[in-house]
Amino acid sequence: MNVAALATPSAHGWVRQIAGPVHRVLKVLFSVLLTFLGLTCVTFVIGRVIPIDPVLAIVGDKAPPDVYARVRAEIGLDLPLPVQYWRYLMKVLHGDFGNSVITSQPVLADLLHVFPATLELSLLALIIGVIFGVPIGVIAATHRGRWQDQVIRFGSLLGYSMPVFWLGLVGLLAFYAKLGWVEGPGRLDVGFDDIVPTVTGLIVVDSLIAGEHDVFVNALSHLVLPASILGYLSLAYVARMTRSFMLSQLRQEYVLAALAKGLSPFRVVWVHALGNAWVQLITVIALTFGSLLEGAVLTETVFAWPGLGLYMKNSLFNADLNAVLGGTMLVGVVYIGLNMLSDLLYPLVDPRARESS
Amino acid sequence: MSDAPLLTVRNLRVVYPSDEGDFRAVRNVSFTLGRERLGIVGESGSGKSTTGRAIMGLVPEPGRVEADLLRLGDTDLRTLNERGFRKLRGKRIAMVLQDPKYSLDPVMTVGRQIAETHRHHFRSSAKQARAAALEMLEAVHIRDPERVYTQYPHQVSGGMGQRIMIAMMLIAGPDLLIADEPTSALDVTVQHQVLAIMDEQVRKRGMGLILISHNLHLVSSFCDRVLVMYAGQIVESCKAAHLSEAQHPYTRGLLAALPELGHRRLVLPQLQRDPAWLEDVAPLTDATP
Amino acid sequence: MSDVTLRADLGHWRGWLLDQAPGSRWQARLGRWYRAWLGFRRNGLAMTGFGVVLLLVGIAIFAPLIADREAATLQVLTQRLEPASWQHWFGTDELGRDIYARVVFGSRITLTIVALVSAIVVPVGLGIGLPAGYFGGMVDAVLMRITDIFLAFPRLVLALAFAAALGPGIENAVIAIALTTWPPYARLARAETLTRRRAEFIEAAELQGASHLRILLTQIVPLCLPSVIIRLTLDMAGIILTAAGLGFLGLGAQPPAPEWGAMVSSGRQVLLDQWWVATIPGMAIFITSVGFNLLGDGLRDVSDSRAG
C-alpha cells in the first residue's frame, strides 16, 4: 500500500513509526469489512432459501392473487436480488433486523437485552479457561512425555470430546440435585429479581456496584456451575494449544542461550518461552471466546440461562426467522470483532509486528 | 592467579541411549585449557558442540555425561547438580551461540536481556543492571548504547546481534567463554569484526576461550591451539602454528581440501574416509603423559 | 503349515516390508504404511481410540444382531422409565423403549452423519484449496477470501441458522455441518499444494505436457490426502458433537429415530429421578468422540514423527 511506501529509510523516524501501525489497521479493517459483507450475504441467502413463503405468512393462503402481489411488492420481493440485498444491507447497517414474532419487539432490542447474560457466562468461562489452561499447558510442555503430561493431555482430550449439554445435565444432577452445592437453572432465584439496577447487565458486577451482597452470592451460585462447565471446555483447548506452542518455543535457541546465562529453568520457561508463546496464544484465546459463544447456546438451554443462546433456540422453534438471523448476525459480528481485536493486540506482545514489513 | 589450568577434561563421554543401542556422541575426549584460545574443529555431528554443552551442563535429556575428570578451576563439574551448574553458567562459563537471530529472545529488548544476566548473578537493582549493560554495550563497540538498549533483536543487524550476545554473556565476568560457531551465520564482512571484539574482550579479561567451528582456516588463524574432532573423538591436537605438520590423515585431508589463493585446481580433492578412524582411541590413563 | 514355518514366513514378510531398498513402488508404499503402523501400534492411547472406533463401526454394522430392532422404537407404555435390568440393560425411556437398543441403533445415525459430512467436506475443500494453491494470483485471492469468510463464522450458530432455514432433519443437519466444516480443508489443501507447487517432479510432469487437471489429480491430490485424512479424523469428534448438539436442540434426526443427542434431550425432563435416560446416550456420544480424538491424535503423532 501507498502508506507503507512513505516509510522509506530516509524518511523521518516518526513517519515510519506511524505508517506501520496505520497500514496494519487499514489492512485489518479491510478484511473485517469483507468478512462482514460475507456475513450479511450468508444471512441474506438463509433468509431467502427458507421454505416458508413470507408473503403467505402475512396474507394467509386464501388471499386473492392481487392482494398477494401487492404485499409481495410491498415487502420488495419482486425486485432483483442485488437490489434486495442492498436494501437488506442498509437495514442491517442501521441495526434494523426486523421485529421478533414472539416478543413483537425489534430484534435488536431483544438481542441487547439478552446478550449481557451470555457475556457474563462466557467471560467467566474464558477467565477460568485462561487462568488454568495456560499454566496447565506450560506444565505439560515442560514435563513432556512424563506422567504429568499424559494426565494433562488425556484430561484435556476428555474436555474437548465432551458434549457440553450432557456435561451440563450431569453437573446439574450431581452438584445441584444430589449435593446441593450450587443453585439450579436460571440466573437468580425468583425473590432476587429486579432488585439490582442494571448498569453493565452482568448481574454479578451490578450487584457489587449496588452493594447487594445477597444478590451477588445468589447470582454467583447460579453462575458458577455453567461457567465452570464451559470453562473446562475452553481450558481443555487453551491447555492443548499452550502445550504445543510451548513445545515449539522450548526448542528454540534463545532458550538455550537463556539457560547458558545461568537463569533458572523457571524463569526461562515462564518469562522467555511463555512470553513468546503469548504471540500465538492471543489468537487462540480470541477463537476460544468465539467458540464459547457457541457452547453458550447449548449450555443456556440446559441451564435455562436467559441469554442469547436460549433466545435463539426459542426463536428457532417458533419460526421466528428475524430473531434467529439477528442472533446469528450478532454472534458473527462478535466473532469478527474478536478476530480484529486479536489482530490489533498482536503487536502488544510481538515487537516484530509493530512495524510494517 | 595460579598456573593451574582453567579447565581440565579427561575422558569425557556423552552417550544418548536409544532403541538401537547407545549412541556415543563424544568418546574419551581429553584436553586442558589455560587462559588461552583453543579451537575445536570438526564436521557437523563430530561431537564438538556436544563437548561444549557438556562443559556447560546443558546436554539435553536423555543424554548422559561421564568423565574421569571434569574440573573448572577447583570445581568438580561431575558432582554438580542442576542448581550448582546454574551458579556457574554466565558467572564462570558462558556460551555464545551461532545465530543471534534465534539465540536472542525476540520479544524482549536487548537491553533487558543483557541486564537480566547481571541482575540474576549480582542481585543488582534495575538501575545498576542497566548501567552495567550500557557499559557492556559500549565495551563491544556499539556506538549508541542508549538507543540499542531499547531495541528488539529483529531491529539489529546480525553483526550487532552477535556483539549483543557477547555482551550478554560476558557481563557477569566469566573465566571461560565457549563460542559455538559464533560467526557462521554472519556476513563475511562482519565475521572478522565480531571475532576481533571477542578476542579483545578475552584478552582484556584474561579469559579462556573455546572456539568451536567447522572452519579450519578460521580456527587456525585465530586460536593458539587446535583440536580436530572426528566421530566424537579427538583425532589431532596441536599448536595452531604447527597445523601444517598434522599427522592424522583426516586432518591432512581437510588441509588438502582448503582452497589456496592463485592456485586453481582442476579436480577438487575429495576426502577419503577410512573406517579405521571410527575405532576407539585408547582412553587417557594416569600413565600417559 | 507348521507353526515354525508360519513364523518364518511372517518374518520373511516383515523383512520384505522393512526392506531399506524396496524393489517396487508397491513395496515402498506398503513398507511406508507398515512402518507408520509400527509407530502407531506403540502408542497405547491411540490404539485405544482405534479400538473404540472399530467397536463403534462393528456395532453399527451388526446392530440387528446385537440388539432388537423392534425394541428401539417399540413403545411399551406399561414399562416406562424402568431402571436397568436383565431385560433392559440400560433401562427404558419415557415411552417405554429399550435404551440399549436405541443406543446401539443410534450408532448408525451418528456414523451416517460423519460419513456424509466427510464425503462432502473433503471434495469441496480440495476443490477450492487445490486450484487456489496451484494457480495462485487472482484465483487464490478470491477463493481464499471466500474461505476466510466461512472460517470467520461460529460453526454451531451458523449450522443452527441453516438448519432453522432448511427445516429440521438429518439431511439438513448434514448440509449445515458440512457448510461450516469445509474451510479448514481448503486452507490445508492450499498450503500443501503451495509447498509442492515448485517441486521438481511437478515441473517435470508439466514439461512432459501433462494438463493442469492431470497434475492436480495424479500428483498433488495423493500428497495432500494423508494430512487431510488426519485432519478429518481429528474433526470427526467435532462433527459428532455438533450433530449431537443439533439433535439436542431438536434440529437433527427427528423422532422416533434413536439419535443420541435427541435422546439426551428427551431424558432431560426426568433427569432428577431417572438419570439413566439422559446420561447413557450422552455417555455414548462422549465415548465415541473420545475414541475419534485419540485416534486422530495418534495418527498425527505418527505423521509428525515421520516428518521430523
CSV table of N, CA, C and O in Angstrom, one decimal, chain B residues 9 11-17 22-29 46-67 70 229 231-233:
chain,number,residue,atom,x,y,z
B,9,VAL,N,39.7,-31.6,31.3
B,9,VAL,CA,38.8,-32.6,30.8
B,9,VAL,C,39.5,-33.8,30.6
B,9,VAL,O,40.5,-33.8,29.8
B,11,ASN,N,38.9,-37.8,29.5
B,11,ASN,CA,38.0,-38.9,29.1
B,11,ASN,C,36.5,-38.6,29.2
B,11,ASN,O,35.7,-39.3,29.9
B,12,LEU,N,36.1,-37.5,28.6
B,12,LEU,CA,34.7,-37.1,28.6
B,12,LEU,C,33.9,-37.9,27.6
B,12,LEU,O,34.4,-38.1,26.5
B,13,ARG,N,32.8,-38.4,28.1
B,13,ARG,CA,32.0,-39.2,27.3
B,13,ARG,C,30.5,-38.7,27.4
B,13,ARG,O,30.0,-38.4,28.5
B,14,VAL,N,29.9,-38.6,26.2
B,14,VAL,CA,28.5,-38.2,26.2
B,14,VAL,C,27.7,-39.3,25.4
B,14,VAL,O,28.1,-39.6,24.3
B,15,VAL,N,26.7,-39.9,26.1
B,15,VAL,CA,26.0,-41.0,25.5
B,15,VAL,C,24.5,-40.7,25.4
B,15,VAL,O,23.9,-40.2,26.4
B,16,TYR,N,23.9,-41.0,24.3
B,16,TYR,CA,22.5,-40.9,24.2
B,16,TYR,C,21.9,-42.3,24.0
B,16,TYR,O,22.2,-42.9,23.0
B,17,PRO,N,21.2,-42.7,25.0
B,17,PRO,CA,20.6,-44.1,24.8
B,17,PRO,C,19.5,-44.0,23.8
B,17,PRO,O,18.7,-43.0,23.7
B,22,ASP,N,23.2,-47.6,22.5
B,22,ASP,CA,23.6,-46.2,22.9
B,22,ASP,C,24.3,-45.6,21.7
B,22,ASP,O,25.1,-46.2,21.0
B,23,PHE,N,24.1,-44.3,21.6
B,23,PHE,CA,24.8,-43.5,20.6
B,23,PHE,C,25.9,-42.7,21.4
B,23,PHE,O,25.5,-41.9,22.2
B,24,ARG,N,27.1,-42.9,21.0
B,24,ARG,CA,28.2,-42.2,21.7
B,24,ARG,C,28.6,-41.0,21.0
B,24,ARG,O,29.4,-41.0,20.0
B,25,ALA,N,28.0,-39.8,21.4
B,25,ALA,CA,28.2,-38.6,20.7
B,25,ALA,C,29.6,-38.1,20.9
B,25,ALA,O,30.3,-37.5,20.0
B,26,VAL,N,30.2,-38.3,22.1
B,26,VAL,CA,31.5,-37.8,22.5
B,26,VAL,C,32.2,-39.0,23.1
B,26,VAL,O,31.6,-39.6,24.0
B,27,ARG,N,33.4,-39.3,22.7
B,27,ARG,CA,34.1,-40.5,23.2
B,27,ARG,C,35.5,-40.2,23.7
B,27,ARG,O,36.4,-39.7,22.9
B,28,ASN,N,35.7,-40.3,25.0
B,28,ASN,CA,37.0,-40.1,25.6
B,28,ASN,C,37.8,-38.9,25.1
B,28,ASN,O,38.9,-39.0,24.6
B,29,VAL,N,37.1,-37.8,25.3
B,29,VAL,CA,37.8,-36.5,24.9
B,29,VAL,C,38.5,-36.0,26.1
B,29,VAL,O,38.0,-35.9,27.2
B,46,SER,N,30.3,-34.2,14.6
B,46,SER,CA,31.6,-34.8,15.1
B,46,SER,C,31.7,-34.7,16.7
B,46,SER,O,32.6,-35.2,17.2
B,47,GLY,N,30.7,-34.1,17.3
B,47,GLY,CA,30.6,-34.0,18.7
B,47,GLY,C,31.3,-32.8,19.3
B,47,GLY,O,31.4,-32.6,20.5
B,48,LYS,N,31.6,-31.8,18.5
B,48,LYS,CA,32.3,-30.6,19.0
B,48,LYS,C,31.3,-29.7,19.8
B,48,LYS,O,31.7,-29.3,20.9
B,49,SER,N,30.1,-29.6,19.3
B,49,SER,CA,29.1,-28.8,20.0
B,49,SER,C,28.7,-29.5,21.3
B,49,SER,O,28.6,-28.8,22.4
B,50,THR,N,28.6,-30.8,21.2
B,50,THR,CA,28.1,-31.6,22.4
B,50,THR,C,29.2,-31.5,23.5
B,50,THR,O,28.9,-31.4,24.7
B,51,THR,N,30.5,-31.4,23.1
B,51,THR,CA,31.5,-31.3,24.1
B,51,THR,C,31.3,-29.9,24.8
B,51,THR,O,31.4,-29.9,26.1
B,52,GLY,N,31.1,-28.9,24.1
B,52,GLY,CA,30.8,-27.6,24.7
B,52,GLY,C,29.7,-27.6,25.6
B,52,GLY,O,29.7,-27.1,26.8
B,53,ARG,N,28.6,-28.2,25.2
B,53,ARG,CA,27.4,-28.3,26.1
B,53,ARG,C,27.6,-29.1,27.3
B,53,ARG,O,27.1,-28.8,28.4
B,54,ALA,N,28.4,-30.2,27.2
B,54,ALA,CA,28.7,-31.0,28.3
B,54,ALA,C,29.4,-30.2,29.4
B,54,ALA,O,29.1,-30.3,30.6
B,55,ILE,N,30.3,-29.3,29.0
B,55,ILE,CA,31.0,-28.5,29.9
B,55,ILE,C,30.1,-27.5,30.6
B,55,ILE,O,30.2,-27.2,31.8
B,56,MET,N,29.0,-27.1,29.9
B,56,MET,CA,28.1,-26.1,30.4
B,56,MET,C,27.0,-26.9,31.3
B,56,MET,O,26.1,-26.2,31.9
B,57,GLY,N,27.0,-28.2,31.2
B,57,GLY,CA,25.9,-28.9,31.9
B,57,GLY,C,24.6,-28.8,31.2
B,57,GLY,O,23.5,-28.8,31.8
B,58,LEU,N,24.7,-28.6,29.9
B,58,LEU,CA,23.4,-28.4,29.1
B,58,LEU,C,23.2,-29.5,28.1
B,58,LEU,O,22.6,-29.2,27.0
B,59,VAL,N,23.6,-30.7,28.4
B,59,VAL,CA,23.3,-31.8,27.5
B,59,VAL,C,21.8,-32.2,27.7
B,59,VAL,O,21.5,-32.4,28.9
B,60,PRO,N,21.0,-32.1,26.7
B,60,PRO,CA,19.6,-32.4,26.9
B,60,PRO,C,19.3,-33.8,27.3
B,60,PRO,O,20.0,-34.7,26.9
B,61,GLU,N,18.2,-34.1,28.0
B,61,GLU,CA,17.7,-35.4,28.3
B,61,GLU,C,17.5,-36.1,27.0
B,61,GLU,O,17.1,-35.5,26.0
B,62,PRO,N,17.7,-37.4,26.9
B,62,PRO,CA,18.2,-38.3,27.9
B,62,PRO,C,19.7,-38.5,27.9
B,62,PRO,O,20.2,-39.6,28.3
B,63,GLY,N,20.4,-37.6,27.4
B,63,GLY,CA,21.9,-37.7,27.2
B,63,GLY,C,22.6,-37.8,28.6
B,63,GLY,O,22.1,-37.3,29.6
B,64,ARG,N,23.7,-38.6,28.6
B,64,ARG,CA,24.4,-38.8,29.9
B,64,ARG,C,25.8,-38.3,29.7
B,64,ARG,O,26.4,-38.6,28.7
B,65,VAL,N,26.3,-37.6,30.7
B,65,VAL,CA,27.7,-37.1,30.6
B,65,VAL,C,28.5,-37.9,31.6
B,65,VAL,O,28.1,-38.0,32.8
B,66,GLU,N,29.6,-38.4,31.2
B,66,GLU,CA,30.6,-39.1,32.1
B,66,GLU,C,32.0,-38.6,31.8
B,66,GLU,O,32.3,-38.3,30.7
B,67,ALA,N,32.8,-38.6,32.9
B,67,ALA,CA,34.2,-38.2,32.7
B,67,ALA,C,35.0,-38.7,33.8
B,67,ALA,O,34.5,-38.9,34.9
B,70,LEU,N,36.6,-33.7,35.3
B,70,LEU,CA,36.0,-32.6,34.6
B,70,LEU,C,36.0,-31.4,35.6
B,70,LEU,O,35.1,-31.4,36.5
B,229,MET,N,38.2,-32.9,15.8
B,229,MET,CA,37.4,-34.0,16.2
B,229,MET,C,36.8,-34.7,15.0
B,229,MET,O,36.4,-34.1,14.0
B,231,ALA,N,33.9,-38.0,14.5
B,231,ALA,CA,33.1,-39.0,15.0
B,231,ALA,C,33.2,-39.1,16.6
B,231,ALA,O,33.3,-40.2,17.1
B,232,GLY,N,33.2,-38.0,17.2
B,232,GLY,CA,33.1,-38.0,18.7
B,232,GLY,C,34.5,-38.1,19.4
B,232,GLY,O,34.5,-38.1,20.6
B,233,GLN,N,35.6,-38.2,18.6
B,233,GLN,CA,36.9,-38.3,19.3
B,233,GLN,C,37.8,-37.2,18.8
B,233,GLN,O,37.6,-36.7,17.7
